[in-house]
Short mmCIF file of C-alpha atoms and ligand atoms in Angstrom, two decimals:
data_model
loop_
_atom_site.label_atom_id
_atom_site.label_comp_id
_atom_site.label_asym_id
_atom_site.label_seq_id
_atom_site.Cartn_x
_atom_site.Cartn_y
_atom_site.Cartn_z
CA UNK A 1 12.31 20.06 -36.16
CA UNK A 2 10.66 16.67 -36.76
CA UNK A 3 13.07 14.76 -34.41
CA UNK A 4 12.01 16.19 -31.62
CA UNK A 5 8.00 15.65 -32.82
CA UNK A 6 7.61 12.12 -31.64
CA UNK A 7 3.92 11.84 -32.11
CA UNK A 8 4.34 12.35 -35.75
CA UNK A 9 6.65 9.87 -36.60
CA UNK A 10 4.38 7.64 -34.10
CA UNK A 11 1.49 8.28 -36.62
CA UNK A 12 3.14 7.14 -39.43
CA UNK A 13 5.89 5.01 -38.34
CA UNK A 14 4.75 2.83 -35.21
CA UNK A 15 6.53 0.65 -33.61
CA UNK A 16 9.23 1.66 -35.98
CA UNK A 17 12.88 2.74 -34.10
CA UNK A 18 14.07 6.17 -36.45
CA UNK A 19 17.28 6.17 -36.74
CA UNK A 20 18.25 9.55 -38.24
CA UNK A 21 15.95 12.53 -39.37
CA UNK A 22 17.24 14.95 -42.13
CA UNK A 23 15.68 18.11 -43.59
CA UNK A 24 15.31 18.03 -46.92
CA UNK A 25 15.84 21.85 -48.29
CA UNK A 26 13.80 21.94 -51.38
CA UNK A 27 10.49 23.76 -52.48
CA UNK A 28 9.28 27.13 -51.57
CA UNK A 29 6.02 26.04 -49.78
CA UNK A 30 6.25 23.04 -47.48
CA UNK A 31 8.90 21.44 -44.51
CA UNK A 32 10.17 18.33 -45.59
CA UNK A 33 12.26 15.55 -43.97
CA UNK A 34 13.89 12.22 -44.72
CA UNK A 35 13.50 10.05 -42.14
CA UNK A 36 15.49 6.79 -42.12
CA UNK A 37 14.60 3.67 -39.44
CA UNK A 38 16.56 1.22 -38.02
CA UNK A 39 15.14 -1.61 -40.27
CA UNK A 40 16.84 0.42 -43.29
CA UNK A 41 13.77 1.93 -44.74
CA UNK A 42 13.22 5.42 -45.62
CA UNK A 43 10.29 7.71 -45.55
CA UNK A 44 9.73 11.54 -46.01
CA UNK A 45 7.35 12.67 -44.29
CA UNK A 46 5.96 16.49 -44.74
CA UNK A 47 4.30 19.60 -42.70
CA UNK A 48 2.15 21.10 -45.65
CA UNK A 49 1.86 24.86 -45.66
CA UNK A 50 -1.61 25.54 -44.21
CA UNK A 51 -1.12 29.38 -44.97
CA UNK A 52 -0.94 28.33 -48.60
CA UNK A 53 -3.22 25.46 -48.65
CA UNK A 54 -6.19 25.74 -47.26
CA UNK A 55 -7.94 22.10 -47.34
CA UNK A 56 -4.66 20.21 -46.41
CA UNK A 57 -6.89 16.80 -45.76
CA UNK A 58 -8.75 17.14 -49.44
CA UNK A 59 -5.38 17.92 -50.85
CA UNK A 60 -3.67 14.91 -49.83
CA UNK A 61 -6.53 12.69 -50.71
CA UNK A 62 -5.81 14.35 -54.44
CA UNK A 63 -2.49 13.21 -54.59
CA UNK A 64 -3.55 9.70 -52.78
CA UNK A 65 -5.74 9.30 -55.59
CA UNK A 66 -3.92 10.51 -58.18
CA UNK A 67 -1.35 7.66 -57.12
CA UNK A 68 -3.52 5.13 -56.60
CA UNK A 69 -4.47 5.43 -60.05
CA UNK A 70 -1.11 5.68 -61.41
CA UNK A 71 0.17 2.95 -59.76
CA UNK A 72 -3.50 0.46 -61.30
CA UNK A 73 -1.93 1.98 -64.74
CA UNK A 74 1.37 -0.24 -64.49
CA UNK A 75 0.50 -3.08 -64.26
CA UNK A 76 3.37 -4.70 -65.71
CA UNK A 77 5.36 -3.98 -63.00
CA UNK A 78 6.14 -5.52 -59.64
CA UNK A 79 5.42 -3.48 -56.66
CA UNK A 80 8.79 -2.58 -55.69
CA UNK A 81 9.30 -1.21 -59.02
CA UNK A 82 6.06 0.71 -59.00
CA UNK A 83 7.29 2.04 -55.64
CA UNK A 84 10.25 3.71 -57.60
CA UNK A 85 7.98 5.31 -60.43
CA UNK A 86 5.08 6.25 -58.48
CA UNK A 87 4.69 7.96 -54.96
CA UNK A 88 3.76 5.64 -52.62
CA UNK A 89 1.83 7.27 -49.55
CA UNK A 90 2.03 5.66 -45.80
CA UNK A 91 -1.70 5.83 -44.20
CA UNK A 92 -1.26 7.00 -40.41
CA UNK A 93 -2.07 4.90 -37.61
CA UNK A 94 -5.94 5.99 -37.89
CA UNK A 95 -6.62 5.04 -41.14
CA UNK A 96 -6.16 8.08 -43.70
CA UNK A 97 -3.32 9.57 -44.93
CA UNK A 98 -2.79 12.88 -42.93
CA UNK A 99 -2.16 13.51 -39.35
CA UNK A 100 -3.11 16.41 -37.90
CA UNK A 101 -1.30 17.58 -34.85
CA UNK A 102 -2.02 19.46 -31.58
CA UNK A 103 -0.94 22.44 -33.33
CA UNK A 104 -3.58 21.58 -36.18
CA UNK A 105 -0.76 21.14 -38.08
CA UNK A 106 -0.75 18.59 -41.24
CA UNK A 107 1.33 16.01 -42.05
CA UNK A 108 1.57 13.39 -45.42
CA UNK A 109 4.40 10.55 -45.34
CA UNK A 110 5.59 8.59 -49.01
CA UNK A 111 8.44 5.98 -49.15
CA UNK A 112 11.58 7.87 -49.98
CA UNK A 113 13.17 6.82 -53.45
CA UNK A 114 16.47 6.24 -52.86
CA UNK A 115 19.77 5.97 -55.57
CA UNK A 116 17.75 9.18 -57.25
CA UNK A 117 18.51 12.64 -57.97
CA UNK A 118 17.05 16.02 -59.35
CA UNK A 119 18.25 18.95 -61.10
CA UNK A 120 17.78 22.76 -60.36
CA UNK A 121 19.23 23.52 -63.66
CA UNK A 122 19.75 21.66 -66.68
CA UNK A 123 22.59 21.76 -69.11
CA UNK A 124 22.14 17.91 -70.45
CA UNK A 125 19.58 17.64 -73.42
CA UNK A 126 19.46 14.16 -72.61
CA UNK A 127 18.07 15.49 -69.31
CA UNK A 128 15.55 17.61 -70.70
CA UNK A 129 14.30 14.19 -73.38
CA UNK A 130 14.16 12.15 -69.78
CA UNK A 131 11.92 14.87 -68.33
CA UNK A 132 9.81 15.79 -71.17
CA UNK A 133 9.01 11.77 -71.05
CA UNK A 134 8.38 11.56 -67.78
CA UNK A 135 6.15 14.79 -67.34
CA UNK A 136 4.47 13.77 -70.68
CA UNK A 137 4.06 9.92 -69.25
CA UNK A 138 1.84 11.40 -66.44
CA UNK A 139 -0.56 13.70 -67.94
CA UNK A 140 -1.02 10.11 -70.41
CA UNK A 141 -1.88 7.67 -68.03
CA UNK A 142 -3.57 10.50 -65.44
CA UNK A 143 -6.05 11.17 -69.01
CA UNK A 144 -8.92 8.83 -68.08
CA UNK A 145 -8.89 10.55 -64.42
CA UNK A 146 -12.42 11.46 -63.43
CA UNK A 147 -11.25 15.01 -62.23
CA UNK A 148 -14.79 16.01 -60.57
CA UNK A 149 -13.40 13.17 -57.56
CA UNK A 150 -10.33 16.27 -57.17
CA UNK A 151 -10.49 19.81 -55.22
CA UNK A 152 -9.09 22.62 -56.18
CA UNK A 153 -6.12 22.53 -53.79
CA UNK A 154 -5.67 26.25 -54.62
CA UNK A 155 -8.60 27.56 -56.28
CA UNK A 156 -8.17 29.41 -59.48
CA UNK A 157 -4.14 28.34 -58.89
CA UNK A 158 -3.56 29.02 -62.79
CA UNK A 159 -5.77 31.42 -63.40
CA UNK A 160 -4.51 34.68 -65.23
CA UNK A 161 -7.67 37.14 -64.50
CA UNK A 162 -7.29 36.21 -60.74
CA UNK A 163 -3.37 36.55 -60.78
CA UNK A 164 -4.05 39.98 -62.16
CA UNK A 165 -6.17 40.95 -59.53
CA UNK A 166 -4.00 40.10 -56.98
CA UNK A 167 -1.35 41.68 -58.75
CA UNK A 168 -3.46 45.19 -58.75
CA UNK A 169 -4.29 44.63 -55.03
CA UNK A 170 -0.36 43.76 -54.44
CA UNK A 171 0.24 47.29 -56.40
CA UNK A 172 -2.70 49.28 -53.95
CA UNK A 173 -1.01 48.29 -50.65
CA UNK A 174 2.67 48.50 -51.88
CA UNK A 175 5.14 51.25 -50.40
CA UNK A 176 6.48 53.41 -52.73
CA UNK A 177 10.01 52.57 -52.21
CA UNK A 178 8.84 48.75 -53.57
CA UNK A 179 6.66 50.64 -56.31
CA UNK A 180 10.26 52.43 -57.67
CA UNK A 181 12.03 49.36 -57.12
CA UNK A 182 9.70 47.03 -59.62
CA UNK A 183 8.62 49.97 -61.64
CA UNK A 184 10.04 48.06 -65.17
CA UNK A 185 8.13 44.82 -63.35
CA UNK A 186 5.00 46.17 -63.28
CA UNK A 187 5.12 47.61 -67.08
CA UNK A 188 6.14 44.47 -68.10
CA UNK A 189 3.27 42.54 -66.67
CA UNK A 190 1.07 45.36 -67.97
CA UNK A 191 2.41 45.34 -71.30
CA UNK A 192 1.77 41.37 -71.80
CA UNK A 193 -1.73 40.93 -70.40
CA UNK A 194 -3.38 40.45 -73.48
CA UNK A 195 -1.63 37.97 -74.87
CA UNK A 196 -1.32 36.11 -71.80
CA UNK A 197 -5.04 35.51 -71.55
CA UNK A 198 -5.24 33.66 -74.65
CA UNK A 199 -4.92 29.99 -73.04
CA UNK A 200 -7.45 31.07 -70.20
CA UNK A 201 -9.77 31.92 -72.71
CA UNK A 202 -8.92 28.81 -74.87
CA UNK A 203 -10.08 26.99 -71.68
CA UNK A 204 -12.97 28.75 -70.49
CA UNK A 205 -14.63 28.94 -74.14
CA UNK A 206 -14.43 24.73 -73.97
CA UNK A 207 -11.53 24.97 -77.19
CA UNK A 208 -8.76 23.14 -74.53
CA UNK A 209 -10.45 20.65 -72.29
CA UNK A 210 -9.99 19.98 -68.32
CA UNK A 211 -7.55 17.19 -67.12
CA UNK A 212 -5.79 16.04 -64.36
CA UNK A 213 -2.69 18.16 -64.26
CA UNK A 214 0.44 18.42 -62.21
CA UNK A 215 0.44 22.24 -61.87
CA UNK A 216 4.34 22.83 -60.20
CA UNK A 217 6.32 21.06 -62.92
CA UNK A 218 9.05 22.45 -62.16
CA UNK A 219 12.54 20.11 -63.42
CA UNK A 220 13.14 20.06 -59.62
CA UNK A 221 9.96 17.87 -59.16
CA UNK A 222 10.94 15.23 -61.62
CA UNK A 223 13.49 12.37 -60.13
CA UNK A 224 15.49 10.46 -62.41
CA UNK A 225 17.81 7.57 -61.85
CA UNK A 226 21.17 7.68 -61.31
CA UNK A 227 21.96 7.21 -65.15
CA UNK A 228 19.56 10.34 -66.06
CA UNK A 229 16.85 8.30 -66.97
CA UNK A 230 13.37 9.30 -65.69
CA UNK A 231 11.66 7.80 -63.03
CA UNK A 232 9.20 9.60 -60.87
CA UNK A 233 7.11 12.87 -60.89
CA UNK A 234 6.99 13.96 -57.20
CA UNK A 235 5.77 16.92 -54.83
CA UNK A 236 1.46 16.42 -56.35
CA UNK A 237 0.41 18.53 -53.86
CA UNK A 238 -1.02 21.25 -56.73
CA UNK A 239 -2.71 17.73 -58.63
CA UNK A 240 -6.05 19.17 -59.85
CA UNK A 241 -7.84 19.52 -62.89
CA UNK A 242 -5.78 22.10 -65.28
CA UNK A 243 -4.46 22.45 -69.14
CA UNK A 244 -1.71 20.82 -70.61
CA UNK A 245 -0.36 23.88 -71.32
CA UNK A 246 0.40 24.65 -67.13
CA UNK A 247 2.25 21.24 -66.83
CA UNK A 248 4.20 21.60 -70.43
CA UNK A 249 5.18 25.46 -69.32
CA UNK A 250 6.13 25.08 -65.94
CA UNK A 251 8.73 22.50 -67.28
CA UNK A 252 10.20 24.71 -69.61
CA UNK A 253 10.71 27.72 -67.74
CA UNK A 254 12.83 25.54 -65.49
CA UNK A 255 14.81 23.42 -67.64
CA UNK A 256 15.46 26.20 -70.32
CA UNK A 257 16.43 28.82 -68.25
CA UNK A 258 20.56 28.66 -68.43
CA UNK A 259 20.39 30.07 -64.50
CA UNK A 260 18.20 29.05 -61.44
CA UNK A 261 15.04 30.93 -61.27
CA UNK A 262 16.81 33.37 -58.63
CA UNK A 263 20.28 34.16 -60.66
CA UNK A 264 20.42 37.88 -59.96
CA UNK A 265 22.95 38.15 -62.58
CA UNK A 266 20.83 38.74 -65.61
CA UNK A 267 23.67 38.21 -68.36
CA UNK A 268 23.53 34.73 -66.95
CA UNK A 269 19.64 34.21 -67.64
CA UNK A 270 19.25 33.04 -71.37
CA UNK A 271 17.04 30.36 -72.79
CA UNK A 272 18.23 27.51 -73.88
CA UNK A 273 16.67 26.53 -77.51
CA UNK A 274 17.82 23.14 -77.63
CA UNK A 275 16.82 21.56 -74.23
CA UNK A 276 13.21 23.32 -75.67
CA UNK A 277 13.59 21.03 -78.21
CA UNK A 278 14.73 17.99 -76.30
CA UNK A 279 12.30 18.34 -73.64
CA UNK A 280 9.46 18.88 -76.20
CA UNK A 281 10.55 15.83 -78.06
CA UNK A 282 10.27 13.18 -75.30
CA UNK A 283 6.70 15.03 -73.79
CA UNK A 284 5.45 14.43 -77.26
CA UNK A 285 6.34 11.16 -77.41
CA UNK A 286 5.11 9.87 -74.40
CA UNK A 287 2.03 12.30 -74.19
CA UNK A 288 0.83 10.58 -77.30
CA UNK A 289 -2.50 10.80 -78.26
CA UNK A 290 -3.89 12.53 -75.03
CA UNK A 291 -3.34 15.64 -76.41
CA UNK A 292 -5.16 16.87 -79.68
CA UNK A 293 -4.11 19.55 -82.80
CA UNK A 294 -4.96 22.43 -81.07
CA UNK A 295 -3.33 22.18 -77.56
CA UNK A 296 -0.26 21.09 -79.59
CA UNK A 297 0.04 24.31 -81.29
CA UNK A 298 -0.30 26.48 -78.04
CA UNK A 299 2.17 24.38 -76.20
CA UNK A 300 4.87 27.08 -77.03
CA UNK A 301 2.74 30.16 -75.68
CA UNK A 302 2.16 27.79 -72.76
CA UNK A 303 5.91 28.07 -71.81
CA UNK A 304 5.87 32.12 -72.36
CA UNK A 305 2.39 32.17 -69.93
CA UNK A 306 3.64 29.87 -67.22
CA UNK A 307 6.70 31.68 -67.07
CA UNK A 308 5.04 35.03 -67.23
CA UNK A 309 2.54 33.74 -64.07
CA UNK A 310 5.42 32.97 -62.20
CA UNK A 311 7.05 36.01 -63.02
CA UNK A 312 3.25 37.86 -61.70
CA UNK A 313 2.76 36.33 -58.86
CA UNK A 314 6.97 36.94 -57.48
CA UNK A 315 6.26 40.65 -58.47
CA UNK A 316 2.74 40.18 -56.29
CA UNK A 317 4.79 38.54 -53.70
CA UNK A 318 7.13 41.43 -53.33
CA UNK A 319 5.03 44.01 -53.71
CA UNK A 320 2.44 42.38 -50.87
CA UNK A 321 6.27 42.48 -48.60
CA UNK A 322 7.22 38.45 -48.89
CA UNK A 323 4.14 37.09 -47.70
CA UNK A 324 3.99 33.59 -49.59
CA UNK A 325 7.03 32.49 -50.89
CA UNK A 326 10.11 31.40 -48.42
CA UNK A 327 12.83 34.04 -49.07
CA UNK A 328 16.33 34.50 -47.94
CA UNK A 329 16.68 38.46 -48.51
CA UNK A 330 13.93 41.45 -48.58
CA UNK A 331 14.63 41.35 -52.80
CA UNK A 332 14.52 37.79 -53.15
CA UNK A 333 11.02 38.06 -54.81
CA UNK A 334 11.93 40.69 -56.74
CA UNK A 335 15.07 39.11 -57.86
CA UNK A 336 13.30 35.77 -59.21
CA UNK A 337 10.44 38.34 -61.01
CA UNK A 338 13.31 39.99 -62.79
CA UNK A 339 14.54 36.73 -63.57
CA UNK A 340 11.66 35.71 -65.11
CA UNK A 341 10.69 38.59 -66.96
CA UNK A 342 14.40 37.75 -68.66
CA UNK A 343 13.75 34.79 -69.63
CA UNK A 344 10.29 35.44 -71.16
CA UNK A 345 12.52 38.06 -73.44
CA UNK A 346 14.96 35.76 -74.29
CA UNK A 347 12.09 33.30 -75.20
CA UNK A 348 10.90 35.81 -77.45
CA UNK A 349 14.12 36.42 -79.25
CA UNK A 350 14.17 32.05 -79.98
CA UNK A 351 10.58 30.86 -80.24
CA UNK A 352 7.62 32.36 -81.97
CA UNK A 353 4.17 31.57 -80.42
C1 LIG B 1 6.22 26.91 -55.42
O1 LIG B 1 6.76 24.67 -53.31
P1 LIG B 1 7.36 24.64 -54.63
O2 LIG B 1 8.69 25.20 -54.59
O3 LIG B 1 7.27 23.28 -55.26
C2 LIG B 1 4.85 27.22 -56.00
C3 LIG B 1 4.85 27.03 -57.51
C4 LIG B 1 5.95 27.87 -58.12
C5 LIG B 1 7.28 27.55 -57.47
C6 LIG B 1 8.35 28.46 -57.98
C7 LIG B 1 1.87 25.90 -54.15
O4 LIG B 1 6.48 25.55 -55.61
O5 LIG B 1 3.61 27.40 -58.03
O6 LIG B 1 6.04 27.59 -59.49
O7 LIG B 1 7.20 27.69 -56.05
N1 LIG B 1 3.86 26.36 -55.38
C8 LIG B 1 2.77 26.87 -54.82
O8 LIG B 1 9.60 27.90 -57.72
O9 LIG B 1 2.50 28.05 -54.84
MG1 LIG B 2 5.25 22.33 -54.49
#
């Protein structure tokens, strides 16, 4: 627990008194805690998965960047307001932005944005408007973002031929009481690999161009105010160059999915047509003119691949014996791949790609 790791908050904080320390439970990757100080202000401050990510220090010098930049493009706004769009990162005592411990363990601290709250599920179009504005807002102002100054926090992270390989290593090692278990899972992914290579091969023949991108969209990442208006895209650790189509899927396979992404209940797990269309409405208004024709007419295949990667690399996950993703039961994985697989069918039944 971070309480008790005094030469963390030290880095960060100095000369600060902390008052209270609170885990935050959210995300499938990283430990995360709120940390208040006697003074009244409020941090979090975050162990990144080293497991998963394997330059921690180049990563958080991404989303540095990245927010650097963000906050240059507002310039119409105080500082303290800026503080409540944009993540705000707290250099440690030495200078950068990461501390590394004597466990070589890394750590990233932001100002906390307080009277805020997220959603795991949606049911509110107006919701889905909010966040389709605010995830459209950032991949607009993050356009003129010289992505060669980024690295590939998790090379090839997108990537559908490398998913697939991992899938059919996943599928090598597996027992065969997992193999039974995910048998429909596995024809499924089979069955759609064709069609979801199309984007990947949109990208790599030049047709969709390279951008800074969020990558983990998810409607958990997205904070709005305490009216439901948007305010701040959070958790950049995946920032790196990407499609729109990752940022634009990853979105809706979150907000239009009726369930959270782990409902085992699959009569629950529909997709939800209209918060498509509200979300799509307020990413197209904000997104503008950053995007052109032709990524605007794959945006709704880019919802049926992101979902479908997810649903790929749970399957992988559980298959490999729930090596990367936290989970709370020995199915967990395979529950949130079934999940997914639903929703991609419901998807199907309501949108045409
Ligand atoms: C992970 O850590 P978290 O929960 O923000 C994952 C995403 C998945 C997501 C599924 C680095 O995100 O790619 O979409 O779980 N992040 C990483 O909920 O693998
Ligand atoms: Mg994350």
């Amino acid at each position: 627990m971070l309480e008790k790791r005094k030469e963390v908050l030290a880095a960060f904080l100095p000369e600060m008194e902390i008052k209270e320390v609170k885990e935050l439970i959210s995300g499938h990757i990283n430990d995360t805690y709120l940390v208040k100080t006697n003074k009244g202000s409020q941090y979090v401050v975050q162990k990144i998965n080293k497991d998963v990510f394997k330059d921690v220090p180049g990563l958080i010098r991404n989303k540095v960047l990245v927010s650097q930049y963000l906050h240059l493009q507002m310039p119409e706004m105080n500082e303290k307001e800026r503080q409540r769009r944009i993540l705000t990162f707290v250099p440690a005592v030495s200078g950068v932005y990461h501390f590394e411990d004597d466990q070589g363990e890394f750590w990233n601290a932001m100002i906390y944005i307080d009277q805020s709250q997220t959603f795991d599920i949606v049911h509110d179009p107006t919701i889905a408007y909010e966040g389709g504005k605010l995830f459209g807002e950032f991949l607009n102002l993050t356009e003129g973002f010289d992505t060669s100054k980024l690295i590939e926090s998790i090379p090839r992270f997108h990537d559908m031929s490398f998913r697939f390989t991992q899938f059919e290593a996943a599928l090598k090692g597996a027992s065969a009481d997992r193999l039974e278990k995910s048998a429909s899972e596995i024809k499924k992914a089979w069955m759609l690999k064709d069609e979801m290579h199309i984007l990947q091969d949109l990208k790599e023949q030049g047709k969709i161009r390279l951008r800074v991108t969020h990558n983990d969209t998810k409607i958990s990442n997205a904070l709005f105010d305490l009216q439901g208006r948007g305010l701040c895209v959070i958790d950049t650790d995946t920032v790196m160059p990407g499609i729109v189509h990752y940022d634009f899927g990853d979105a809706i396979r979150t907000i239009c999915n009726s369930a959270a992404e782990d409902e085992r209940d699959l009569e629950r797990v529909f997709f939800k047509k209209d918060l498509y269309e509200a979300y799509s409405l307020g990413f197209l208004e904000t997104v503008g003119t950053s995007i052109t024709d032709l990524e605007k007419k794959y945006l709704p295949l880019g919802a049926k691949t992101m979902t479908f990667i997810m649903a790929l690399r749970f399957l992988t996950d559980y298959l490999n014996g729930n090596i990367y993703y936290k989970t709370k039961y020995p199915e967990h994985n395979l529950d949130r791949s079934k999940n997914q697989f639903k929703l991609i069918q419901s998807f199907s039944e309501k949108i045409s790609v």
